[in-house]
Coordinates of C-alpha atoms and ligand atoms in Angstrom, one line a residue:
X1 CA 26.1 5.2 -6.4
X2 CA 22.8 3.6 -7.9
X3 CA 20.2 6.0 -6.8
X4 CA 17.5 4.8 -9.1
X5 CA 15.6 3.3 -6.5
X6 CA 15.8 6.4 -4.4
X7 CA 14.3 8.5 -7.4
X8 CA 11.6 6.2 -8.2
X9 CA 11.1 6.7 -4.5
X10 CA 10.4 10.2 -5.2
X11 CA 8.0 9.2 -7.8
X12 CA 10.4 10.7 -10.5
X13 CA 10.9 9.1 -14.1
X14 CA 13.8 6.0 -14.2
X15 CA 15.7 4.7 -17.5
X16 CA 14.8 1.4 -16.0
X17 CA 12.3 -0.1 -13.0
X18 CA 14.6 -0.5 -9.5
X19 CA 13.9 -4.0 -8.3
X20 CA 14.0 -4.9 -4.7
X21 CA 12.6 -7.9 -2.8
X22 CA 10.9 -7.7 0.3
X23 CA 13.0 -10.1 2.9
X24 CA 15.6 -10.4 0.5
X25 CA 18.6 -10.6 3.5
X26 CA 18.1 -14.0 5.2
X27 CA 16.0 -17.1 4.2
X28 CA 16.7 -18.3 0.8
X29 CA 20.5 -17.5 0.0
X30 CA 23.0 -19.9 1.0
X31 CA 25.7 -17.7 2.7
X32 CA 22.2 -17.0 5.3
X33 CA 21.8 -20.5 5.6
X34 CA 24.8 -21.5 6.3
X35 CA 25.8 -19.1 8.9
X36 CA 22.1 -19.4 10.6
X37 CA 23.5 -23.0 11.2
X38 CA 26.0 -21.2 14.0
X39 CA 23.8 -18.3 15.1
X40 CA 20.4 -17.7 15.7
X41 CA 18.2 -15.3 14.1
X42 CA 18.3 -13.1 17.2
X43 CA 22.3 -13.2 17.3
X44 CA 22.7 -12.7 13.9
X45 CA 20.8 -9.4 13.9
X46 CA 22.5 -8.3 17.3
X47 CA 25.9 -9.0 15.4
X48 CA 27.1 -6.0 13.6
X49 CA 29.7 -7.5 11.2
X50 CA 27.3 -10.6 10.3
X51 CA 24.3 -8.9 9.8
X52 CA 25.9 -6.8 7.4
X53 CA 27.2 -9.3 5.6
X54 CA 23.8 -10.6 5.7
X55 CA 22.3 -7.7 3.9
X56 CA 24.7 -7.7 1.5
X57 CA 24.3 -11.1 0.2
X58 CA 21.5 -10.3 -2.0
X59 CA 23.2 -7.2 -3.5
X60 CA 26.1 -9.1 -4.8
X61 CA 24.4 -12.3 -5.8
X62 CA 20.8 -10.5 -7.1
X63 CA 21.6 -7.3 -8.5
X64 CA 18.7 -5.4 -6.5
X65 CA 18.7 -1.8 -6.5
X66 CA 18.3 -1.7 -2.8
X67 CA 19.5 -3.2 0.7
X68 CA 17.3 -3.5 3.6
X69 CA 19.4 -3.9 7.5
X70 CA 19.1 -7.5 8.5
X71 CA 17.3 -6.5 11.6
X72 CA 13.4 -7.9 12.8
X73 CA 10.4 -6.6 13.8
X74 CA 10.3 -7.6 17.0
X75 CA 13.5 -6.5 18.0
X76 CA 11.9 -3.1 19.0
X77 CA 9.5 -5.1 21.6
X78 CA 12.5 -6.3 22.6
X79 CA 14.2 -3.0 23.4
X80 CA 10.6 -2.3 25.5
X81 CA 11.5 -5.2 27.7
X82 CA 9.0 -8.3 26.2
X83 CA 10.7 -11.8 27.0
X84 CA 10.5 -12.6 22.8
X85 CA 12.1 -16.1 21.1
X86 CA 12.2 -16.9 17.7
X87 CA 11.1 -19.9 17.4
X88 CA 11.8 -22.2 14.2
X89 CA 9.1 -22.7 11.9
X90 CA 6.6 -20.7 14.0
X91 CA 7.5 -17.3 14.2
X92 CA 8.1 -14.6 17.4
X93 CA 6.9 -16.3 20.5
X94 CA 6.6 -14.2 23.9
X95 CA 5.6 -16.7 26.7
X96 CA 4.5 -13.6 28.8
X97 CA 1.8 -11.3 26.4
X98 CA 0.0 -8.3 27.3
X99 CA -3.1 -9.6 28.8
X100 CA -4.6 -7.1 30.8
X101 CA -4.3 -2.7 30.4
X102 CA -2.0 -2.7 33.4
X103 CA 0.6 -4.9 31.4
X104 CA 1.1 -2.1 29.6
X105 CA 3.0 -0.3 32.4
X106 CA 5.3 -2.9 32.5
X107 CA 6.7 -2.2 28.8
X108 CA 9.9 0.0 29.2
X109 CA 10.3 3.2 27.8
X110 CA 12.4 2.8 24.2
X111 CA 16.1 3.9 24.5
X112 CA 17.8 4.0 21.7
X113 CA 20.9 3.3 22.9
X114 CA 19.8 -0.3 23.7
X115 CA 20.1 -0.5 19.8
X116 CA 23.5 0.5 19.2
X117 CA 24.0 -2.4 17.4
X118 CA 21.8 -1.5 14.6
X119 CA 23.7 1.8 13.8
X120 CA 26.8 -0.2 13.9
X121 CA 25.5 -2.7 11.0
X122 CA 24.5 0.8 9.0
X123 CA 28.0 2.2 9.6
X124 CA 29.1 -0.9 8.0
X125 CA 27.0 -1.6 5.1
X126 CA 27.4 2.3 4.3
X127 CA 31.0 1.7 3.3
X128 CA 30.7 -0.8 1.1
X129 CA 27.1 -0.3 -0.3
X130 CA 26.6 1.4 -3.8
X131 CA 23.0 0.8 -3.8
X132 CA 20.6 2.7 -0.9
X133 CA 20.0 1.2 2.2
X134 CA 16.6 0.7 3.3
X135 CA 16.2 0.6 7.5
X136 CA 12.5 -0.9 8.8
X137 CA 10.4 -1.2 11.5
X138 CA 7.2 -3.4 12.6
X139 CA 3.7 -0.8 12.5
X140 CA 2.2 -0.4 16.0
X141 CA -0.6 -2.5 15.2
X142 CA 0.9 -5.4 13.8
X143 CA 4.3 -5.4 16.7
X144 CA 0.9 -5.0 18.9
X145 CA -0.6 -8.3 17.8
X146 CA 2.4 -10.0 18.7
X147 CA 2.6 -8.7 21.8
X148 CA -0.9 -9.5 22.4
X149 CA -1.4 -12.5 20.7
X150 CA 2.1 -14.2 21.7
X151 CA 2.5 -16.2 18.8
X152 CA 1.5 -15.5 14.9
X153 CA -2.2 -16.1 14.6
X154 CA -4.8 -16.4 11.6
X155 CA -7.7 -14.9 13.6
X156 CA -6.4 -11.9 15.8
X157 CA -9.1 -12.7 18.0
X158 CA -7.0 -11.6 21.1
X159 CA -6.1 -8.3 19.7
X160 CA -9.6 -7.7 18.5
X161 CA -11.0 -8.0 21.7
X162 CA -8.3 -5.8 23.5
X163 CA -9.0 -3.3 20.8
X164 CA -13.2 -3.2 21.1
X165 CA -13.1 -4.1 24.6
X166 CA -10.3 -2.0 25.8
X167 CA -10.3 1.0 23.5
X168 CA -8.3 3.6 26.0
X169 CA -5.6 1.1 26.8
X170 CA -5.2 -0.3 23.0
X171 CA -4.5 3.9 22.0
X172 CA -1.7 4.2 24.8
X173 CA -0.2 0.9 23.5
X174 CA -0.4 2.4 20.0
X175 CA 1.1 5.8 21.1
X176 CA 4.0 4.0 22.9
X177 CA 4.7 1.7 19.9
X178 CA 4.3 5.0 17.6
X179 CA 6.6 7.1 19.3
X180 CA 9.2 4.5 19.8
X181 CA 9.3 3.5 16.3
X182 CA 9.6 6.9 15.6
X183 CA 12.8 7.4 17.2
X184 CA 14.3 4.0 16.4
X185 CA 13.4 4.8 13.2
X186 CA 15.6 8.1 13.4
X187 CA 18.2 6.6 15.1
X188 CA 18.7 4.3 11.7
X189 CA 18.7 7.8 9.5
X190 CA 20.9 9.4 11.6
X191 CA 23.7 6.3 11.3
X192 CA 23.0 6.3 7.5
X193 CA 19.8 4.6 6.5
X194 CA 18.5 6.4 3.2
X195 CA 14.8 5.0 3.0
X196 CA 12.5 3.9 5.7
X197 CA 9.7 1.3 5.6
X198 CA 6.7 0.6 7.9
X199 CA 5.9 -3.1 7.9
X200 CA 2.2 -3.5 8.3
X201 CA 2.2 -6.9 7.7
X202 CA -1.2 -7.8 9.7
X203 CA -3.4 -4.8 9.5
X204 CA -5.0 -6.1 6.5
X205 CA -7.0 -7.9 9.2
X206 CA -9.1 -5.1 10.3
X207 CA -12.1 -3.2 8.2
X208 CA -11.9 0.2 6.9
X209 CA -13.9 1.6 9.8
X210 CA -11.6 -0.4 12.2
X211 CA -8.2 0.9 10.6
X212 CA -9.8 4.5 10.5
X213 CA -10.5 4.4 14.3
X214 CA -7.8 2.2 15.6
X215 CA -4.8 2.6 13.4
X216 CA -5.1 5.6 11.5
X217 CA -4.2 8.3 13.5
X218 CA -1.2 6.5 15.2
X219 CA 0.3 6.1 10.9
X220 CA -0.3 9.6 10.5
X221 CA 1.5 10.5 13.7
X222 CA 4.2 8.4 12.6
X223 CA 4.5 9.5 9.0
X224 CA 4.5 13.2 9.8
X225 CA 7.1 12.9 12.5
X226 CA 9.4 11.1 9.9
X227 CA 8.9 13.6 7.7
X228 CA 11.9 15.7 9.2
X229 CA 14.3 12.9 8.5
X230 CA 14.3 13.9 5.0
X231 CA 14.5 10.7 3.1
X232 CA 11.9 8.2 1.5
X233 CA 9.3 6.4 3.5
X234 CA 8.1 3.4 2.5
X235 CA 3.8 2.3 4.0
X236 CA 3.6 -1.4 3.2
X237 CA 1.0 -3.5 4.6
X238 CA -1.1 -7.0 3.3
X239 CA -4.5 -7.8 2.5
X240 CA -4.9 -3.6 2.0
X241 CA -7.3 -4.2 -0.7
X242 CA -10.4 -3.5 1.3
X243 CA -8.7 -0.2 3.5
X244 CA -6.6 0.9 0.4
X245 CA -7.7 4.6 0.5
X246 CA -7.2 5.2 4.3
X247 CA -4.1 2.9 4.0
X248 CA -2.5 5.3 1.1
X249 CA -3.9 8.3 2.9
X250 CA -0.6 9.0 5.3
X251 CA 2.4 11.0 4.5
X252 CA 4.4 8.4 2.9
X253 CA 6.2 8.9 -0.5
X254 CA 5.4 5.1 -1.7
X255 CA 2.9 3.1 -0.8
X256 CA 3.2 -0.5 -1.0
X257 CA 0.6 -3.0 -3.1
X258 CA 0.4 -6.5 -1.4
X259 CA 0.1 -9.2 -4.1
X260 CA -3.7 -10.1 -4.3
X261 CA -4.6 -6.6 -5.4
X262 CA -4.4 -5.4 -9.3
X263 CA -1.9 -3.2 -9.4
X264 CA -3.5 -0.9 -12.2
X265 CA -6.4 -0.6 -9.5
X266 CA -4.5 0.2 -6.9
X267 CA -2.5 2.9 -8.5
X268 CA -5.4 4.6 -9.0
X269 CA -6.5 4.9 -5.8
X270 CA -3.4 5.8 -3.9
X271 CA -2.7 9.4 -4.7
X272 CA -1.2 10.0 -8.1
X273 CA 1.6 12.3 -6.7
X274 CA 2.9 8.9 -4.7
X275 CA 4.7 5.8 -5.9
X276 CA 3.9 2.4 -6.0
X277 CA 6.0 -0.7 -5.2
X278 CA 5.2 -4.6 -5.4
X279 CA 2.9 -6.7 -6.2
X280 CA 3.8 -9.6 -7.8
X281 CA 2.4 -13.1 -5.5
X282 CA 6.0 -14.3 -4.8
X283 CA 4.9 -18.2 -4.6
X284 CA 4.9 -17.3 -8.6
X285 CA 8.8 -18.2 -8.4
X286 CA 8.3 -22.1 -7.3
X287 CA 6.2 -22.5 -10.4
X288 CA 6.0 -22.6 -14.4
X289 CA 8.0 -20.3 -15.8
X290 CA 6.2 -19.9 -18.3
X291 CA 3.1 -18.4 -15.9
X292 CA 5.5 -16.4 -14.0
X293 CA 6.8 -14.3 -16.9
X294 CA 3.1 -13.9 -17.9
X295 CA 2.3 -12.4 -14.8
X296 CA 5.5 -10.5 -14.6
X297 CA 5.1 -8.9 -18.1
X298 CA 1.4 -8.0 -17.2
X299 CA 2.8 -6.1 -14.7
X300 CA 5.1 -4.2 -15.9
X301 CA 2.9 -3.6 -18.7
X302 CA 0.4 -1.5 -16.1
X303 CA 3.3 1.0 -15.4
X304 CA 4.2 1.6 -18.5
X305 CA 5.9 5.2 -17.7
X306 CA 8.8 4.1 -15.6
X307 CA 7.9 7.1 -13.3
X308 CA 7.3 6.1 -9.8
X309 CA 7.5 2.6 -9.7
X310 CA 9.4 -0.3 -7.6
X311 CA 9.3 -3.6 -8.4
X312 CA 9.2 -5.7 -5.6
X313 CA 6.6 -8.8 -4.5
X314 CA 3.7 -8.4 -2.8
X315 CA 5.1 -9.6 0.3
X316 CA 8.5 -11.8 1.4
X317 CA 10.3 -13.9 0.0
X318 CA 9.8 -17.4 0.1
X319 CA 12.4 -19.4 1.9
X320 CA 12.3 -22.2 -0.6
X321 CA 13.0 -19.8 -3.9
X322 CA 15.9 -20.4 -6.1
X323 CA 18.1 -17.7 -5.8
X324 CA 19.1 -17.9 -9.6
X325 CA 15.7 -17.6 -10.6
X326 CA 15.4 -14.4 -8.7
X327 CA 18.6 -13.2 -10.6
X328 CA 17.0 -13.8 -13.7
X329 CA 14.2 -12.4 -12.2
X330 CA 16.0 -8.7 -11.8
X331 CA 17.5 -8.6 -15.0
X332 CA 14.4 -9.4 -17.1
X333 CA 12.8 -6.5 -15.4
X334 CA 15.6 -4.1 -15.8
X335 CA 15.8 -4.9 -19.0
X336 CA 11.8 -4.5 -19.8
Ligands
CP3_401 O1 13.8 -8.2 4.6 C1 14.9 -8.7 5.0 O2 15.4 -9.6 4.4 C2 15.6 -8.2 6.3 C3 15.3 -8.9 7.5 C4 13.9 -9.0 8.1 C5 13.7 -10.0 9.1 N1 12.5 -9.8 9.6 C6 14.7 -11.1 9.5 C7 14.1 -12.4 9.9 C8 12.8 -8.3 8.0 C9 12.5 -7.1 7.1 C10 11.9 -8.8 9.0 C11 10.5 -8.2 9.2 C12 9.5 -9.0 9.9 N2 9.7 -9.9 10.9 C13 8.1 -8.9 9.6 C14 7.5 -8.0 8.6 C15 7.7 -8.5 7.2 C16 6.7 -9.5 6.8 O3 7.2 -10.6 6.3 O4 5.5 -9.3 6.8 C17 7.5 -9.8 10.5 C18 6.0 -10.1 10.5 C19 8.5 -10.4 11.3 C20 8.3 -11.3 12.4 C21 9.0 -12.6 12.1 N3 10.4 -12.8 12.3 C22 8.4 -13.8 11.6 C23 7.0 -14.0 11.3 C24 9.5 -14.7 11.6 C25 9.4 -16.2 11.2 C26 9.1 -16.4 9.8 C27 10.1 -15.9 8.8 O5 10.9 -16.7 8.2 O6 10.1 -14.7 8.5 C28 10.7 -14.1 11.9 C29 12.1 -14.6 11.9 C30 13.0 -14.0 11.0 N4 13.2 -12.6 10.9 C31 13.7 -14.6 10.0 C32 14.5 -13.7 9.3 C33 15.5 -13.8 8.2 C34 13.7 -16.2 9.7 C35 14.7 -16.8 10.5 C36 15.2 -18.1 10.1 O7 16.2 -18.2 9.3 O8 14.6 -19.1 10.6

């Protein structure tokens, strides 16, 4: 068993820096591609034996020191009853938002048996994994501007004006996303996930005083909750520059560092007595090489110690990378 990645996790010293890439399972590798020509993204997460095979594509043709469950975000929305399609080249669609406070009494309550699937695909990759597997879910406010917006959006105008105009009902949306994600999260620890991450992928849309009021207290709920499943927890979120400190500030062991930030700067604000993981921009890997290494040396050259430290991009993927240049891409850093 590889537990490098695990021990970094606990911001302990490694004989070399774990690598894992966010969105790793799916898009780029050609066993994905190839079977998403059958299936659906949906079906493919709701089918234990190929989502497991999904999530172990990258571990056998990459080298990572990590596996994340090929599940989605929105599949948790799902669970609470929204009508939500993933539609090709767009992103979750859900024809029927949250519009009004009252929609929200239509969400059902989260069981976690409507998930089984998910354990299955644990129990699966458990037997055949030797590195850790990483299980996920969406943040409330993000999986909330879905299900407000009901589409991906550049402006989060619609959940900006349920938030300041509907500040009672946008708090009991975030408690119901909080405490379901905190027991789908457990349910993915208790069939055999051995990290957890929060994908914040949105919040970085908000200002400090807005994350502090709106989204704050719903992470820290969250994150102390997890606490009692005894394993890592991973906060990642994008565009965190400008909310860093209240960002960092939740009971989380490693606090991920989207890709426009310096990562020297940003590992001194998050607390010294948690990791770091990212931050490298991952359209680096469809350009020069040459640039790329650059940028990858600089950063590995801001943590020198080895102690605490996942390398991982700032955010997904691309779909268009070459997977051999992300092979390349592990070993250079594992062996630097
Ligand atoms: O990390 C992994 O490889 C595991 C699988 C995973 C998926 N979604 C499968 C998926 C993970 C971790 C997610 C998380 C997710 N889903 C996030 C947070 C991470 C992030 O990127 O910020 C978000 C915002 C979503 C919502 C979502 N699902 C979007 C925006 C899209 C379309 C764009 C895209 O390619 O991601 C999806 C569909 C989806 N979920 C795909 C995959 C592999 C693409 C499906 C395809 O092949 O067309």
């Amino acid at each position: 068993m590889n537990d490098t990645f695990l021990r970094a996790c606990r911001n302990e010293v490694t004989e070399y820096t774990p690598v894992w890439f966010m969105r790793q399972a799916g898009r780029s590798l050609p066993g994905y591609r190839a079977l998403r020509k059958k299936y659906d993204v949906l079906t493919l997460t709701q089918t234990p034996e190929l989502a497991a095979q999904v999530s172990l594509e990258p571990i056998e043709r990459l080298g990572v020191d990590a596996a994340i469950l090929f599940a989605d975000i929105m599949l948790l929305p799902i669970a609470m009853g929204m009508d939500v399609k993933i539609v090709d080249s767009v992103g979750p669609v859900i024809d029927d938002p949250i519009n009004v406070p009252t929609d929200i009494d239509a969400l059902r309550p989260f069981e976690p048996q409507s998930v089984d699937f998910l354990q299955q695909t644990i129990r699966l990759l458990r037997q055949d994994l030797k590195v850790p597997l990483i299980g996920f879910s969406g943040a409330p406010f993000t999986l909330a501007s879905y299900m407000i917006e009901g589409k991906p959006t550049r402006q989060w105008l619609k959940t900006k004006r349920f938030m300041y105009e509907q500040p009672e009902a946008w708090h009991r949306l975030m408690k119901l996303l909080a405490e379901a994600s905190v027991l789908y999260l457990h349910q993915q620890v208790v069939a055999g996930a051995q990290a957890l991450q929060l994908f914040d992928s949105w919040v970085g849309c908000l200002a400090a005083s807005d994350y502090r009021e709106f989204v704050l207290p719903h992470m820290t709920y969250i994150f102390d909750e997890l606490r009692k499943e005894n394993v890592p927890l991973i906060h990642f979120g994008t565009d965190t520059s400008g909310l860093l400190q209240e960002f960092a500030s939740v009971n989380a062991d490693v606090i991920g560092i989207d890709w426009r930030a310096d990562m020297a700067r940003a590992r001194a604000i998050v607390p010294a007595d948690k990791a770091v993981q990212g931050n490298l921009d991952p359209m680096l890997l469809l350009g020069n090489e040459a640039l790329l290494y650059r940028r990858v040396d600089a950063l590995l050259q801001s943590m020198p110690e080895k102690k605490g430290y996942i390398f991982n991009f700032g955010h997904g993927v691309q779909p268009e990378t070459d997977d051999t240049r992300l092979k390349a891409l592990v070993e250079y850093v594992h062996d630097n």
